Amino acid sequence: MPPKPEILAAFEAAKGFMPVDEGLALYAAAEEAAALGPLLEVGTYCGRSTLLLAAAAREAGTTAVTVDHHRGSEEQQPGWEYHDPSVVDDDPGVGRMDTLPTFRRTLYKAGLEPHVIAIVGRSPQVAAVWGTPVGLVFIDGGHTDEHANADYEGWAPHVVPGGLLVIHDVFPDPADGGQAPYRVYLRALESGEFAEVSVTRSLRVLRRVAGPRAA
């Protein structure tokens, strides 16, 4: 089922970059995977996609977890294409991006705060101490090879059998966007641990079909 109209309206109103068709595909994946465990997102930004995970978690009686340092990814820094000066901390002693206040307002206005655990930290550091199996991992963090691979290596092993790995901004054609998420997507398929379930524009949904290989 699609998200409730008020959730979809909140999603469309929230600051962020995910188009509606990809959002609906993410929600469908979250709705399915929520029966298997918590839903975990890497890369929160201002909470646009978090709303969908939280709504699916609420319906299933589970929790959405979102991980972000809230200082913005590389392409969101000053001088880059996706920089938004409205989410820069205007304290003269800071002057850095801080998307956390906007994210919290997004959740609050949608009535979804009780269904989300927001972890403020860098993905590899959080993954290193994380020990809970999850029904879904949504990778939408930094888009360099270093960051995308670290997100995959840190979080994909926590997906339960039958659970879903969702990767955003997968562009097979370099003319359409950066290639790091695409290379991680290929890596997941080539591992033999994941099989493709669906493709919606740049959103790829994969299912765990085998356990993580021994190191």
mmCIF file of C-alpha atoms in Angstrom:
data_model
loop_
_atom_site.group_PDB
_atom_site.id
_atom_site.type_symbol
_atom_site.label_atom_id
_atom_site.label_comp_id
_atom_site.label_asym_id
_atom_site.label_seq_id
_atom_site.Cartn_x
_atom_site.Cartn_y
_atom_site.Cartn_z
ATOM 1 C CA MET A 1 0.000 0.000 0.000
ATOM 2 C CA PRO A 2 1.202 3.576 -0.601
ATOM 3 C CA PRO A 3 1.899 5.843 2.369
ATOM 4 C CA LYS A 4 -0.986 7.759 3.889
ATOM 5 C CA PRO A 5 -1.759 11.026 2.075
ATOM 6 C CA GLU A 6 -0.501 13.150 4.965
ATOM 7 C CA ILE A 7 2.840 11.316 4.938
ATOM 8 C CA LEU A 8 3.224 11.737 1.196
ATOM 9 C CA ALA A 9 2.373 15.429 1.547
ATOM 10 C CA ALA A 10 4.987 15.807 4.294
ATOM 11 C CA PHE A 11 7.531 14.014 2.097
ATOM 12 C CA GLU A 12 6.864 16.323 -0.841
ATOM 13 C CA ALA A 13 7.105 19.391 1.394
ATOM 14 C CA ALA A 14 10.360 18.327 3.085
ATOM 15 C CA LYS A 15 13.745 19.646 2.005
ATOM 16 C CA GLY A 16 15.618 17.023 0.002
ATOM 17 C CA PHE A 17 16.278 15.526 -3.397
ATOM 18 C CA MET A 18 14.371 12.234 -3.749
ATOM 19 C CA PRO A 19 11.569 12.342 -6.344
ATOM 20 C CA VAL A 20 8.148 10.939 -5.548
ATOM 21 C CA ASP A 21 8.407 7.755 -7.631
ATOM 22 C CA GLU A 22 11.629 6.760 -5.882
ATOM 23 C CA GLY A 23 10.055 7.653 -2.547
ATOM 24 C CA LEU A 24 7.114 5.361 -3.225
ATOM 25 C CA ALA A 25 9.515 2.539 -4.122
ATOM 26 C CA LEU A 26 11.466 3.138 -0.911
ATOM 27 C CA TYR A 27 8.269 3.075 1.131
ATOM 28 C CA ALA A 28 7.169 -0.194 -0.499
ATOM 29 C CA ALA A 29 10.533 -1.751 0.359
ATOM 30 C CA ALA A 30 10.368 -0.438 3.918
ATOM 31 C CA GLU A 31 6.809 -1.686 4.351
ATOM 32 C CA GLU A 32 7.890 -5.188 3.334
ATOM 33 C CA ALA A 33 11.137 -5.252 5.318
ATOM 34 C CA ALA A 34 9.665 -3.814 8.517
ATOM 35 C CA ALA A 35 8.284 -7.254 9.364
ATOM 36 C CA LEU A 36 11.891 -8.501 9.593
ATOM 37 C CA GLY A 37 13.406 -5.881 11.868
ATOM 38 C CA PRO A 38 14.303 -2.198 12.256
ATOM 39 C CA LEU A 39 14.810 -0.015 9.191
ATOM 40 C CA LEU A 40 18.179 1.739 8.980
ATOM 41 C CA GLU A 41 19.101 4.709 6.831
ATOM 42 C CA VAL A 42 22.603 6.003 6.146
ATOM 43 C CA GLY A 43 22.410 9.652 5.143
ATOM 44 C CA THR A 44 19.616 11.648 6.775
ATOM 45 C CA TYR A 45 20.082 15.185 5.434
ATOM 46 C CA CYS A 46 16.817 16.971 6.374
ATOM 47 C CA GLY A 47 14.657 13.888 6.774
ATOM 48 C CA ARG A 48 12.751 13.668 3.509
ATOM 49 C CA SER A 49 13.283 9.914 3.062
ATOM 50 C CA THR A 50 13.295 9.334 6.828
ATOM 51 C CA LEU A 51 9.602 10.227 6.869
ATOM 52 C CA LEU A 52 8.831 7.233 4.671
ATOM 53 C CA LEU A 53 10.906 4.816 6.731
ATOM 54 C CA ALA A 54 9.372 6.133 9.937
ATOM 55 C CA ALA A 55 5.842 5.791 8.590
ATOM 56 C CA ALA A 56 6.487 2.188 7.537
ATOM 57 C CA ALA A 57 8.095 1.462 10.911
ATOM 58 C CA ARG A 58 5.095 2.929 12.734
ATOM 59 C CA GLU A 59 2.675 0.753 10.788
ATOM 60 C CA ALA A 60 4.715 -2.381 11.581
ATOM 61 C CA GLY A 61 5.438 -1.588 15.214
ATOM 62 C CA THR A 62 9.183 -1.339 14.706
ATOM 63 C CA THR A 63 11.711 1.519 14.595
ATOM 64 C CA ALA A 64 13.516 3.531 11.936
ATOM 65 C CA VAL A 65 17.148 4.407 12.660
ATOM 66 C CA THR A 66 18.928 7.125 10.729
ATOM 67 C CA VAL A 67 22.676 7.850 10.800
ATOM 68 C CA ASP A 68 24.263 11.140 9.744
ATOM 69 C CA HIS A 69 26.872 13.591 11.027
ATOM 70 C CA HIS A 70 24.589 16.401 9.763
ATOM 71 C CA ARG A 71 27.483 18.440 8.387
ATOM 72 C CA GLY A 72 26.543 17.714 4.789
ATOM 73 C CA SER A 73 28.155 15.487 2.201
ATOM 74 C CA GLU A 74 30.873 16.671 -0.143
ATOM 75 C CA GLU A 75 28.522 17.970 -2.854
ATOM 76 C CA GLN A 76 26.567 20.024 -0.293
ATOM 77 C CA GLN A 77 29.479 22.147 0.877
ATOM 78 C CA PRO A 78 29.790 25.853 -0.040
ATOM 79 C CA GLY A 79 30.573 26.361 -3.696
ATOM 80 C CA TRP A 80 29.131 23.003 -4.767
ATOM 81 C CA GLU A 81 25.977 22.253 -6.734
ATOM 82 C CA TYR A 82 23.771 21.082 -3.866
ATOM 83 C CA HIS A 83 24.781 23.639 -1.254
ATOM 84 C CA ASP A 84 21.859 25.200 0.627
ATOM 85 C CA PRO A 85 22.866 28.224 2.725
ATOM 86 C CA SER A 86 19.620 27.980 4.727
ATOM 87 C CA VAL A 87 21.009 24.957 6.583
ATOM 88 C CA VAL A 88 24.303 26.573 7.591
ATOM 89 C CA ASP A 89 24.756 27.318 11.313
ATOM 90 C CA ASP A 90 24.888 31.113 11.427
ATOM 91 C CA ASP A 91 26.803 31.210 14.700
ATOM 92 C CA PRO A 92 30.020 33.086 13.776
ATOM 93 C CA GLY A 93 31.979 30.584 15.813
ATOM 94 C CA VAL A 94 30.681 27.683 13.718
ATOM 95 C CA GLY A 95 29.597 28.634 10.189
ATOM 96 C CA ARG A 96 29.252 25.003 9.079
ATOM 97 C CA MET A 97 26.334 23.073 7.689
ATOM 98 C CA ASP A 98 23.987 21.718 10.321
ATOM 99 C CA THR A 99 20.937 19.888 8.995
ATOM 100 C CA LEU A 100 19.949 18.455 12.375
ATOM 101 C CA PRO A 101 17.516 21.245 13.397
ATOM 102 C CA THR A 102 15.713 21.062 10.040
ATOM 103 C CA PHE A 103 15.559 17.279 10.280
ATOM 104 C CA ARG A 104 14.025 17.442 13.749
ATOM 105 C CA ARG A 105 11.400 19.941 12.598
ATOM 106 C CA THR A 106 10.551 17.686 9.646
ATOM 107 C CA LEU A 107 9.912 14.715 11.921
ATOM 108 C CA TYR A 108 8.024 16.738 14.509
ATOM 109 C CA LYS A 109 5.637 18.315 12.011
ATOM 110 C CA ALA A 110 4.816 14.866 10.618
ATOM 111 C CA GLY A 111 4.206 13.411 14.084
ATOM 112 C CA LEU A 112 6.861 10.743 13.569
ATOM 113 C CA GLU A 113 9.477 11.576 16.216
ATOM 114 C CA PRO A 114 8.507 8.608 18.467
ATOM 115 C CA HIS A 115 9.269 6.150 15.688
ATOM 116 C CA VAL A 116 12.808 7.292 14.844
ATOM 117 C CA ILE A 117 16.180 6.923 16.543
ATOM 118 C CA ALA A 118 18.469 9.604 15.140
ATOM 119 C CA ILE A 119 22.159 8.853 15.531
ATOM 120 C CA VAL A 120 24.452 11.841 15.020
ATOM 121 C CA GLY A 121 27.821 10.484 13.972
ATOM 122 C CA ARG A 122 29.911 9.267 11.083
ATOM 123 C CA SER A 123 28.684 6.111 9.447
ATOM 124 C CA PRO A 124 31.840 3.944 9.806
ATOM 125 C CA GLN A 125 32.173 4.794 13.510
ATOM 126 C CA VAL A 126 28.532 3.968 14.211
ATOM 127 C CA ALA A 127 28.654 0.772 12.137
ATOM 128 C CA ALA A 128 31.704 -0.400 14.066
ATOM 129 C CA VAL A 129 29.721 -0.528 17.319
ATOM 130 C CA TRP A 130 26.363 -1.550 15.873
ATOM 131 C CA GLY A 131 25.171 -5.070 16.737
ATOM 132 C CA THR A 132 21.456 -5.301 15.878
ATOM 133 C CA PRO A 133 20.215 -7.170 12.783
ATOM 134 C CA VAL A 134 17.998 -5.001 10.578
ATOM 135 C CA GLY A 135 15.294 -5.674 8.039
ATOM 136 C CA LEU A 136 16.463 -2.939 5.670
ATOM 137 C CA VAL A 137 19.527 -0.800 5.071
ATOM 138 C CA PHE A 138 19.117 2.270 2.879
ATOM 139 C CA ILE A 139 22.448 3.672 1.662
ATOM 140 C CA ASP A 140 22.181 7.338 0.720
ATOM 141 C CA GLY A 141 25.226 8.947 2.313
ATOM 142 C CA GLY A 142 28.445 10.322 0.857
ATOM 143 C CA HIS A 143 28.907 9.744 -2.864
ATOM 144 C CA THR A 144 32.664 9.295 -3.052
ATOM 145 C CA ASP A 145 34.036 5.767 -3.441
ATOM 146 C CA GLU A 146 35.528 6.010 0.038
ATOM 147 C CA HIS A 147 32.228 6.875 1.688
ATOM 148 C CA ALA A 148 29.962 4.645 -0.404
ATOM 149 C CA ASN A 149 32.177 1.597 0.106
ATOM 150 C CA ALA A 150 32.484 2.264 3.832
ATOM 151 C CA ASP A 151 28.690 2.462 4.107
ATOM 152 C CA TYR A 152 28.281 -0.811 2.250
ATOM 153 C CA GLU A 153 30.990 -2.613 4.210
ATOM 154 C CA GLY A 154 29.749 -1.287 7.528
ATOM 155 C CA TRP A 155 26.026 -1.847 7.151
ATOM 156 C CA ALA A 156 25.225 -4.521 4.544
ATOM 157 C CA PRO A 157 26.371 -7.347 6.872
ATOM 158 C CA HIS A 158 23.599 -6.376 9.314
ATOM 159 C CA VAL A 159 20.783 -7.101 6.833
ATOM 160 C CA VAL A 160 18.904 -10.243 7.906
ATOM 161 C CA PRO A 161 18.253 -13.140 5.488
ATOM 162 C CA GLY A 162 15.463 -12.054 3.182
ATOM 163 C CA GLY A 163 15.990 -8.429 4.198
ATOM 164 C CA LEU A 164 16.552 -5.583 1.783
ATOM 165 C CA LEU A 165 19.513 -3.423 0.805
ATOM 166 C CA VAL A 166 18.406 -0.227 -0.917
ATOM 167 C CA ILE A 167 20.920 1.988 -2.722
ATOM 168 C CA HIS A 168 20.129 5.493 -3.974
ATOM 169 C CA ASP A 169 21.675 7.529 -6.796
ATOM 170 C CA VAL A 170 22.705 4.529 -8.873
ATOM 171 C CA PHE A 171 23.601 5.891 -12.325
ATOM 172 C CA PRO A 172 24.967 3.386 -14.855
ATOM 173 C CA ASP A 173 25.632 6.290 -17.252
ATOM 174 C CA PRO A 174 28.311 8.684 -15.917
ATOM 175 C CA ALA A 175 26.533 11.531 -17.705
ATOM 176 C CA ASP A 176 23.644 11.177 -15.255
ATOM 177 C CA GLY A 177 25.596 11.325 -12.004
ATOM 178 C CA GLY A 178 28.491 10.105 -9.881
ATOM 179 C CA GLN A 179 29.528 6.488 -10.150
ATOM 180 C CA ALA A 180 30.339 5.488 -6.561
ATOM 181 C CA PRO A 181 26.820 4.247 -5.675
ATOM 182 C CA TYR A 182 26.680 2.377 -8.982
ATOM 183 C CA ARG A 183 29.950 0.627 -8.202
ATOM 184 C CA VAL A 184 28.643 -0.341 -4.751
ATOM 185 C CA TYR A 185 25.469 -1.686 -6.376
ATOM 186 C CA LEU A 186 27.575 -3.837 -8.717
ATOM 187 C CA ARG A 187 29.711 -4.958 -5.793
ATOM 188 C CA ALA A 188 26.617 -6.106 -3.897
ATOM 189 C CA LEU A 189 25.372 -8.114 -6.864
ATOM 190 C CA GLU A 190 28.782 -9.617 -7.560
ATOM 191 C CA SER A 191 29.107 -10.713 -3.933
ATOM 192 C CA GLY A 192 26.403 -13.313 -4.473
ATOM 193 C CA GLU A 193 24.797 -12.164 -1.217
ATOM 194 C CA PHE A 194 22.175 -9.925 -2.828
ATOM 195 C CA ALA A 195 19.809 -10.222 -5.788
ATOM 196 C CA GLU A 196 17.982 -7.358 -7.470
ATOM 197 C CA VAL A 197 14.307 -6.911 -6.647
ATOM 198 C CA SER A 198 13.366 -3.659 -8.350
ATOM 199 C CA VAL A 199 14.646 -0.584 -10.187
ATOM 200 C CA THR A 200 12.962 2.814 -9.912
ATOM 201 C CA ARG A 201 14.967 5.478 -11.671
ATOM 202 C CA SER A 202 18.166 5.707 -9.555
ATOM 203 C CA LEU A 203 16.821 3.586 -6.674
ATOM 204 C CA ARG A 204 17.859 -0.074 -6.520
ATOM 205 C CA VAL A 205 16.273 -2.582 -4.144
ATOM 206 C CA LEU A 206 18.242 -5.801 -3.475
ATOM 207 C CA ARG A 207 17.343 -8.787 -1.311
ATOM 208 C CA ARG A 208 19.761 -10.764 0.858
ATOM 209 C CA VAL A 209 19.819 -14.269 -0.563
ATOM 210 C CA ALA A 210 22.964 -15.516 1.192
ATOM 211 C CA GLY A 211 24.825 -14.704 4.392
ATOM 212 C CA PRO A 212 27.911 -12.496 4.505
ATOM 213 C CA ARG A 213 31.031 -14.313 3.397
ATOM 214 C CA ALA A 214 33.651 -15.022 6.031
ATOM 215 C CA ALA A 215 36.449 -12.481 6.141
#
